[in-house]
Short mmCIF file of C-alpha atoms in Angstrom, two decimals:
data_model
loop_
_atom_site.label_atom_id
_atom_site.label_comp_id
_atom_site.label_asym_id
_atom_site.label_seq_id
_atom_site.Cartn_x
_atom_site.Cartn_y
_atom_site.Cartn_z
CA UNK S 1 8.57 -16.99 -25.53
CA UNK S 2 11.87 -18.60 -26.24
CA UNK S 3 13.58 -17.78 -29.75
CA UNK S 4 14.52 -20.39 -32.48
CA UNK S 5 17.92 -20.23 -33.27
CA UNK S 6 18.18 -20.78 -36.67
CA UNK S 7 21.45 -20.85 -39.18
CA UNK S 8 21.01 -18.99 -42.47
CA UNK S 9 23.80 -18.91 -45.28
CA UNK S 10 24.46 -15.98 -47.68
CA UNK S 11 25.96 -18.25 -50.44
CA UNK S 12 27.64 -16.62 -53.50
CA UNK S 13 28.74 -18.71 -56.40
CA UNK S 14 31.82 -18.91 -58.41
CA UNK S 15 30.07 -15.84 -61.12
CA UNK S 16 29.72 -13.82 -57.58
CA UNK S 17 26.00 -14.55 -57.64
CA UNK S 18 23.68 -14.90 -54.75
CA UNK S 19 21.96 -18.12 -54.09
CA UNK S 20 18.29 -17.77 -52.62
CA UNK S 21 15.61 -20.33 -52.37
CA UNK S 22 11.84 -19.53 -52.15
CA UNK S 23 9.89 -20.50 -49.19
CA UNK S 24 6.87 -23.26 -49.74
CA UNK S 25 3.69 -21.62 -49.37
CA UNK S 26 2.20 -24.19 -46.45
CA UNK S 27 5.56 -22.99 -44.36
CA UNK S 28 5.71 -19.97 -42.22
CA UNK S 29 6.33 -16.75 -44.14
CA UNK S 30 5.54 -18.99 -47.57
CA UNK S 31 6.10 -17.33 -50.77
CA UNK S 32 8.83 -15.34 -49.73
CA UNK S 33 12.23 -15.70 -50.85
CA UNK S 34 15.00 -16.93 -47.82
CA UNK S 35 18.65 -17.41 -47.18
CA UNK S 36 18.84 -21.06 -47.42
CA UNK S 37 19.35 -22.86 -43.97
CA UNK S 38 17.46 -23.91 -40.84
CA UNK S 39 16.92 -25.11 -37.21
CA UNK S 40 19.97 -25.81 -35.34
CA UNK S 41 19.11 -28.84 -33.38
CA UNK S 42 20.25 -29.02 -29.42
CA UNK S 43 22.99 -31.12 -29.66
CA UNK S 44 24.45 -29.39 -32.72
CA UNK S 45 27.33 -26.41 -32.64
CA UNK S 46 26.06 -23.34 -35.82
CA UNK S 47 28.60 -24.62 -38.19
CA UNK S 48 27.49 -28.55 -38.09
CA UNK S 49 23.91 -27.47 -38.32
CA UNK S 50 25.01 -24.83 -41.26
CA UNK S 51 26.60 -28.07 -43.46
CA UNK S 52 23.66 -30.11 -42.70
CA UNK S 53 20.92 -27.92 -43.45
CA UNK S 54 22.56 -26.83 -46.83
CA UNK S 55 23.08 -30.63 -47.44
CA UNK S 56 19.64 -31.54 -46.99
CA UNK S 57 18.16 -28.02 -48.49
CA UNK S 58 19.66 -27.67 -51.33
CA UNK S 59 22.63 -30.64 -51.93
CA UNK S 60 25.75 -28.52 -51.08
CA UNK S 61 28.38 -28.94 -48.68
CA UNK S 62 29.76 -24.69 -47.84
CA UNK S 63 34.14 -25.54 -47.34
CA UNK S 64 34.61 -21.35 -47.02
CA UNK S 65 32.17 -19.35 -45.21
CA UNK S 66 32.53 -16.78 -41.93
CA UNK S 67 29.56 -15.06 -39.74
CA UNK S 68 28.31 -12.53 -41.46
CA UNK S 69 25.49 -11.37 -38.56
CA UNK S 70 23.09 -12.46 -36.16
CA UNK S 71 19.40 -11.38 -35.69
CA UNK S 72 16.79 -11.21 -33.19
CA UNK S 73 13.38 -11.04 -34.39
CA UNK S 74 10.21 -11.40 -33.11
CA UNK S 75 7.06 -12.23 -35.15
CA UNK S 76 4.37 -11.81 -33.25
CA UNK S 77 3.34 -15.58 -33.45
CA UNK S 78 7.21 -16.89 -32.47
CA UNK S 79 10.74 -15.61 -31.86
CA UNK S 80 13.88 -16.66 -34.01
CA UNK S 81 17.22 -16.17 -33.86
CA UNK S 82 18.83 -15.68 -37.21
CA UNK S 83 22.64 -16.79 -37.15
CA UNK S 84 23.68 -15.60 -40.61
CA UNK S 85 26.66 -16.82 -42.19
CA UNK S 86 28.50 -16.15 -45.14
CA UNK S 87 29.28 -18.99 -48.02
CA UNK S 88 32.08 -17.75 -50.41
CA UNK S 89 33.03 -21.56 -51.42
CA UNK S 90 31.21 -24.80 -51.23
CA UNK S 91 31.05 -28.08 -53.11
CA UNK S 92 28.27 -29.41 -55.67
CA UNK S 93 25.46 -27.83 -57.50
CA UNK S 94 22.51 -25.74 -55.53
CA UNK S 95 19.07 -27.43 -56.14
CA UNK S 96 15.74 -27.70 -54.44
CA UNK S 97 16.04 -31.21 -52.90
CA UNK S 98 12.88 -29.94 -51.00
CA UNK S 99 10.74 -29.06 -54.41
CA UNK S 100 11.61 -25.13 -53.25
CA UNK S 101 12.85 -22.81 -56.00
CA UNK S 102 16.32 -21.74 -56.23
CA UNK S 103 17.57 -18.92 -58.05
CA UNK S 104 21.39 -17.58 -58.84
CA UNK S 105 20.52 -13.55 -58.79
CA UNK S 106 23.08 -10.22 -58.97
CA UNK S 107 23.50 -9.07 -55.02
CA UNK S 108 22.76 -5.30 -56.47
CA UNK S 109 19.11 -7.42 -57.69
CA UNK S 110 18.37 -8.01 -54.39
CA UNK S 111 15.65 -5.65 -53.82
CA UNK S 112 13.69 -6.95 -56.58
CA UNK S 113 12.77 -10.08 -53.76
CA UNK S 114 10.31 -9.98 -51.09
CA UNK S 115 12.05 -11.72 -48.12
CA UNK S 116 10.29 -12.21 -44.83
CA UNK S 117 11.11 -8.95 -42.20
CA UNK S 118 13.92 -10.64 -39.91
CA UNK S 119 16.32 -10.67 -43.40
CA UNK S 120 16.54 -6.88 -43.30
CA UNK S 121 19.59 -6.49 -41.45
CA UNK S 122 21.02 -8.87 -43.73
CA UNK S 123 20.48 -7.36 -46.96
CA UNK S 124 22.08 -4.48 -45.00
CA UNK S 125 24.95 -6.37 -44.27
CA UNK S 126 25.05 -7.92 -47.79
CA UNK S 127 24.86 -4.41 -49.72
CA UNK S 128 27.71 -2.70 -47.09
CA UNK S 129 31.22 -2.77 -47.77
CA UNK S 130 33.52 -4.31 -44.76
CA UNK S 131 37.10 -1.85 -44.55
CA UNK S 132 36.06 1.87 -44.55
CA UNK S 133 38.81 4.36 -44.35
CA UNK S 134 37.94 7.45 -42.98
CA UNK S 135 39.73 10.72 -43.64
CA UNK S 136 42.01 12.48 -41.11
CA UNK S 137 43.75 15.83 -41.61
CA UNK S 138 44.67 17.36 -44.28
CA UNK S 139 46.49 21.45 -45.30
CA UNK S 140 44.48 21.78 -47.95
CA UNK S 141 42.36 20.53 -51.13
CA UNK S 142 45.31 19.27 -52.76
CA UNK S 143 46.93 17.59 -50.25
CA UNK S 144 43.43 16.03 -49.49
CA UNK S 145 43.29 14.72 -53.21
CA UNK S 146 46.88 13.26 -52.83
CA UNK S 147 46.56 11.59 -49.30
CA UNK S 148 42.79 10.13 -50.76
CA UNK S 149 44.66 8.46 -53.90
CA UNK S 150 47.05 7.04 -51.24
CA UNK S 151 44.61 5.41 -49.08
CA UNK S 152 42.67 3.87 -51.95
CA UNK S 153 45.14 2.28 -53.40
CA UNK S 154 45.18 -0.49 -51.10
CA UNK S 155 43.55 -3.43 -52.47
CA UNK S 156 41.43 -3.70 -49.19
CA UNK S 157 39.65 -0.74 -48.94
CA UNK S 158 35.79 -0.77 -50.59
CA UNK S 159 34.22 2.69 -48.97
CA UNK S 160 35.30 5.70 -48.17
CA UNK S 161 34.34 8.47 -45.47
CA UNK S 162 35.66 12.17 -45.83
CA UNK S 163 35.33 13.57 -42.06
CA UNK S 164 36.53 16.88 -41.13
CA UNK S 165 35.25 18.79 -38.55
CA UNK S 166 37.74 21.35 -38.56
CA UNK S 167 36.28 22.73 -42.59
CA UNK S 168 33.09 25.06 -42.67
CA UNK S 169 30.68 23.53 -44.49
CA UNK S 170 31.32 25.91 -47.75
CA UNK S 171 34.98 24.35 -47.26
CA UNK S 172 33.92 20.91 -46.44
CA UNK S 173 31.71 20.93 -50.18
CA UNK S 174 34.47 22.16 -52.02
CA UNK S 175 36.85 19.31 -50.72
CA UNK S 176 34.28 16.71 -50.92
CA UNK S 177 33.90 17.11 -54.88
CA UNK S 178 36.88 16.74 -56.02
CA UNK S 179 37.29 13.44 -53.33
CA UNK S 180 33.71 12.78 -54.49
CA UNK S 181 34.84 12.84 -58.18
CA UNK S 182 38.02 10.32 -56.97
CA UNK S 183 36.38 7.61 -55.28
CA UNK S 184 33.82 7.59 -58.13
CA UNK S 185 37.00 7.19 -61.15
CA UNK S 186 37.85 4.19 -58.83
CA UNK S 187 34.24 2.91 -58.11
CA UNK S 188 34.73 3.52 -54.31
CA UNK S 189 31.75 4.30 -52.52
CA UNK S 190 31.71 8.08 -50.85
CA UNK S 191 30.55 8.51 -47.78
CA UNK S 192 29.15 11.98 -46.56
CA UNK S 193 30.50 12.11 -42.49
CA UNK S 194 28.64 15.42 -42.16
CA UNK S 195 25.03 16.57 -42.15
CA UNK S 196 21.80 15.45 -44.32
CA UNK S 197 21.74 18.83 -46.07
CA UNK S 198 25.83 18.21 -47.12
CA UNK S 199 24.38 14.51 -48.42
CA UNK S 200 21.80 15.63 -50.68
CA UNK S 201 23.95 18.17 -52.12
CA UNK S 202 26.35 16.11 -53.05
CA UNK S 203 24.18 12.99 -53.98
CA UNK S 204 26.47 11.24 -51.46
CA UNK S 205 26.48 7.24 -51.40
CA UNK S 206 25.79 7.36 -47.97
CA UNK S 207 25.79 9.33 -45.06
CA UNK S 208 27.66 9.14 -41.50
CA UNK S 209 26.76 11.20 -38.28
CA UNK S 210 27.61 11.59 -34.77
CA UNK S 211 25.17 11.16 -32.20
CA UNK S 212 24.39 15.00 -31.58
CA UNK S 213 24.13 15.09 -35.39
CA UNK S 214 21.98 12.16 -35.47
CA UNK S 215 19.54 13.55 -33.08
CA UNK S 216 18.48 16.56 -35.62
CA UNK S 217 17.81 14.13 -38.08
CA UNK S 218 13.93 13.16 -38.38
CA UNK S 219 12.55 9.99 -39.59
CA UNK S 220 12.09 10.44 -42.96
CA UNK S 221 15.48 12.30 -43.20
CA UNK S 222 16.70 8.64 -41.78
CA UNK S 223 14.62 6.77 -44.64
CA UNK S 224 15.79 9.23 -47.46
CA UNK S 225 19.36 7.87 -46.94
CA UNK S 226 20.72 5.16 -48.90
CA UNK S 227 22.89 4.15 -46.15
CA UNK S 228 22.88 5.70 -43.17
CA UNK S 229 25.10 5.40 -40.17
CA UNK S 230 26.03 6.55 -37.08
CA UNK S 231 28.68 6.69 -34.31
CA UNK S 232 27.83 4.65 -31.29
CA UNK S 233 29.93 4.02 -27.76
CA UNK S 234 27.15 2.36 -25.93
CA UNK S 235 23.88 -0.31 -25.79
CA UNK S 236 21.35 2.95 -25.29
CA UNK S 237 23.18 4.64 -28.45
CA UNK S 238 23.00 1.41 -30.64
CA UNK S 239 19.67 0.60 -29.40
CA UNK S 240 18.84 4.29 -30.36
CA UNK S 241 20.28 3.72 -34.05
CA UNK S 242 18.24 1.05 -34.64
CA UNK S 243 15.13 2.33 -33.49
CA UNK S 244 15.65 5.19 -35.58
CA UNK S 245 16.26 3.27 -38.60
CA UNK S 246 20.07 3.30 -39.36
CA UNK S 247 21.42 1.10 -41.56
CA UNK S 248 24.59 0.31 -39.83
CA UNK S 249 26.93 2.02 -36.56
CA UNK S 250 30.07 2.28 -35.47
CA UNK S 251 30.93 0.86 -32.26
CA UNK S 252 34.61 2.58 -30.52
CA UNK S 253 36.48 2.22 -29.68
CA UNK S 254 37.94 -1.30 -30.02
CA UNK S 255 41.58 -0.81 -29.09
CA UNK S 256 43.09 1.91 -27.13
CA UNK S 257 43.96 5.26 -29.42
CA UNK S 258 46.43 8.12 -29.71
CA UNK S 259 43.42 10.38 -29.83
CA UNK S 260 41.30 9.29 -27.27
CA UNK S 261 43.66 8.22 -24.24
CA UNK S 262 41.01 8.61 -21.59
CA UNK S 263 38.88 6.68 -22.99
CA UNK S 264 38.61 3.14 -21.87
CA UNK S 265 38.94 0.94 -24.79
CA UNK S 266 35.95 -2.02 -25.22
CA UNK S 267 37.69 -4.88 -26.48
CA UNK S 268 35.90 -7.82 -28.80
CA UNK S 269 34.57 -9.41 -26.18
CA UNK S 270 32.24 -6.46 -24.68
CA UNK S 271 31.92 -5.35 -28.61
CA UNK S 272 30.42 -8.60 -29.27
CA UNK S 273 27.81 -8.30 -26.44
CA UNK S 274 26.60 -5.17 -27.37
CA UNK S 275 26.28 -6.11 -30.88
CA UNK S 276 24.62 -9.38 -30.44
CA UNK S 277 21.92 -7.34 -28.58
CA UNK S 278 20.91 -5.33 -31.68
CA UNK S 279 20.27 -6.54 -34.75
CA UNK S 280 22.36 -4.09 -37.00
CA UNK S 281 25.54 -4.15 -38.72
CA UNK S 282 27.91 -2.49 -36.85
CA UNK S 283 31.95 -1.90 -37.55
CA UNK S 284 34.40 -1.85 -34.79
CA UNK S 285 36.21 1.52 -34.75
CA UNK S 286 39.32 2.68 -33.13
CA UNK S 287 43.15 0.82 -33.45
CA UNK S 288 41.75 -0.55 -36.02
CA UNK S 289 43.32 -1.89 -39.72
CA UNK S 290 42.97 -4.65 -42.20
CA UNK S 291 45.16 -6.93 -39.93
CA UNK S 292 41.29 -7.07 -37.87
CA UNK S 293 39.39 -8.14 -40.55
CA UNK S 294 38.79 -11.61 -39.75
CA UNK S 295 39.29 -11.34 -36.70
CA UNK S 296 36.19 -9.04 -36.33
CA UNK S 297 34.11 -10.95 -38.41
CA UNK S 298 34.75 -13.61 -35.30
CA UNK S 299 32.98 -11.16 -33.17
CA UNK S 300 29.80 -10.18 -35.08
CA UNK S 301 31.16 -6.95 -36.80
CA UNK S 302 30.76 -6.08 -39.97
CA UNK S 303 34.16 -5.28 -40.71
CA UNK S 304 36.54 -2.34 -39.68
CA UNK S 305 36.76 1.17 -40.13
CA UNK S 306 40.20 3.40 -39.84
CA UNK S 307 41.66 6.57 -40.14
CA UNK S 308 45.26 6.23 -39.08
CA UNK S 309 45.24 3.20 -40.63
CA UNK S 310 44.84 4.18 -43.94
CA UNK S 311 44.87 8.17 -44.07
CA UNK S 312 48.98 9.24 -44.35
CA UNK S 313 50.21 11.03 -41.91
#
């Protein structure tokens, strides 16, 4: 069965609201709220059929907007391909030129809608940040503290993951709640990159693991996590993330590192591939820093995540 591609738009409006439209109830998946867009026709590129659609949908015409992500989904009864993409500036006044209902709703609302099952992954996307910094090493609590309050102050980064492998995990609570207690003074999400017993302690925004780690974890440990994430380096360990229910993965690494000099770097190219093959957010890891931004966005990721980047050395 071949897929629909479809184009989608995530549209937010001047007040940083999200604009979502409510399916007619004779359509397929009726009654459930959507991302406003449709079918890109064959002699269309995305972006033509993305101005069109939202022309004739709901009387806009989108002048900023970027991928956001793109997902495979099968129904049972047909195939689509979603091609998400994200609105952040566009010209008129949203309205149901189709009789559909459109609403202006807070993103942190969201759940409050029932969209149809392929828009998972991008309420995902929606609700994740896009530059994480990630911790590197540190002598002790107090240099931790200071080298944290360094890395958030730039204006870029909106989530934060305390890694250290080298603490015992006495030493690695101690540290993370009094980093816990920063992020939260600057309303920076904290990110547990340890175990699921280390998350719930802490009450942890979210919660990153390696693969072996990732492996212990059962399903419902998986479901009990806001956000959860995991490492990846290949297609079987993506394909593995989503299977198990992960919210997003990181994908590494990108560029060649300092740290990891025998390891053959991917590149965006072979990032995008493997991405477009799963449909889950997923960050590019490794050389990374806010200079990649857009340029990942280009390739399907999410956004970036860093350490020497961000964390001082």
């Amino acid at each position: 069965m071949k897929s629909i591609h479809v184009v989608a738009a995530a549209i937010f409006d001047t007040k940083g609201r999200l604009v979502i439209s409510k399916r007619l109830d004779h359509l397929h998946q009726g009654g459930l709220w959507e991302f406003p867009g449709g079918k890109v026709e064959s002699n269309e590129t995305v972006e033509d059929a993305l101005k069109r659609e939202l022309r004739e949908e709901i009387n806009i015409l989108p002048e900023a907007y970027r991928p956001l992500i793109r997902v495979h989904h099968d129904y049972g009864d047909k195939k689509i391909l979603l091609d998400v993409w994200l609105v952040s500036e566009f010209i008129g006044e949203p309205q149901g030129l189709e009789q559909q209902e459109v609403q202006h709703i807070e993103l942190r609302d969201i759940h409050h809608y029932d969209f149809p099952a392929a828009n998972k992954p991008i309420l995902k996307a929606l609700l994740l940040p896009c530059c994480i910094a990630i911790s590197g090493q540190f002598t002790d609590a107090r240099d931790a503290c200071e080298k944290t309050e360094l890395v958030l102050k730039n204006g870029k980064i909106d989530a934060f993951h305390f890694r250290a492998p080298f603490l015992s995990d006495d030493e690695y609570m101690v540290v993370a709640r009094e980093l816990q207690n920063i992020c939260e003074a600057k309303d920076i999400p904290f990110f547990v990159n340890r175990s699921y017993k280390i998350y719930k302690a802490l009450n942890a925004d979210g919660l990153h693991v390696s693969q072996s780690e990732f492996k212990k974890l059962t399903l419902a440990q998986v479901r009990d996590v806001s956000l959860m994430g995991v490492s990846c380096h290949t297609a079987a360990e993506l394909a593995s993330a989503v299977s198990m229910g992960a919210d997003y993965g990181f994908l590494s690494p990108i560029k060649p590192t300092n740290t990891h000099i025998n390891t053959n770097a991917i590149g965006w190219e072979k990032f995008q591939t493997l991405v477009d093959e799963q449909s889950i957010p997923v960050y590019g890891l490794g050389g990374m820093s806010v200079n990649d931004l857009a340029l990942s966005y280009q390739y399907g990721a999410q956004g970036v995540a860093a350490i020497a980047a961000f964390w001082p050395a």
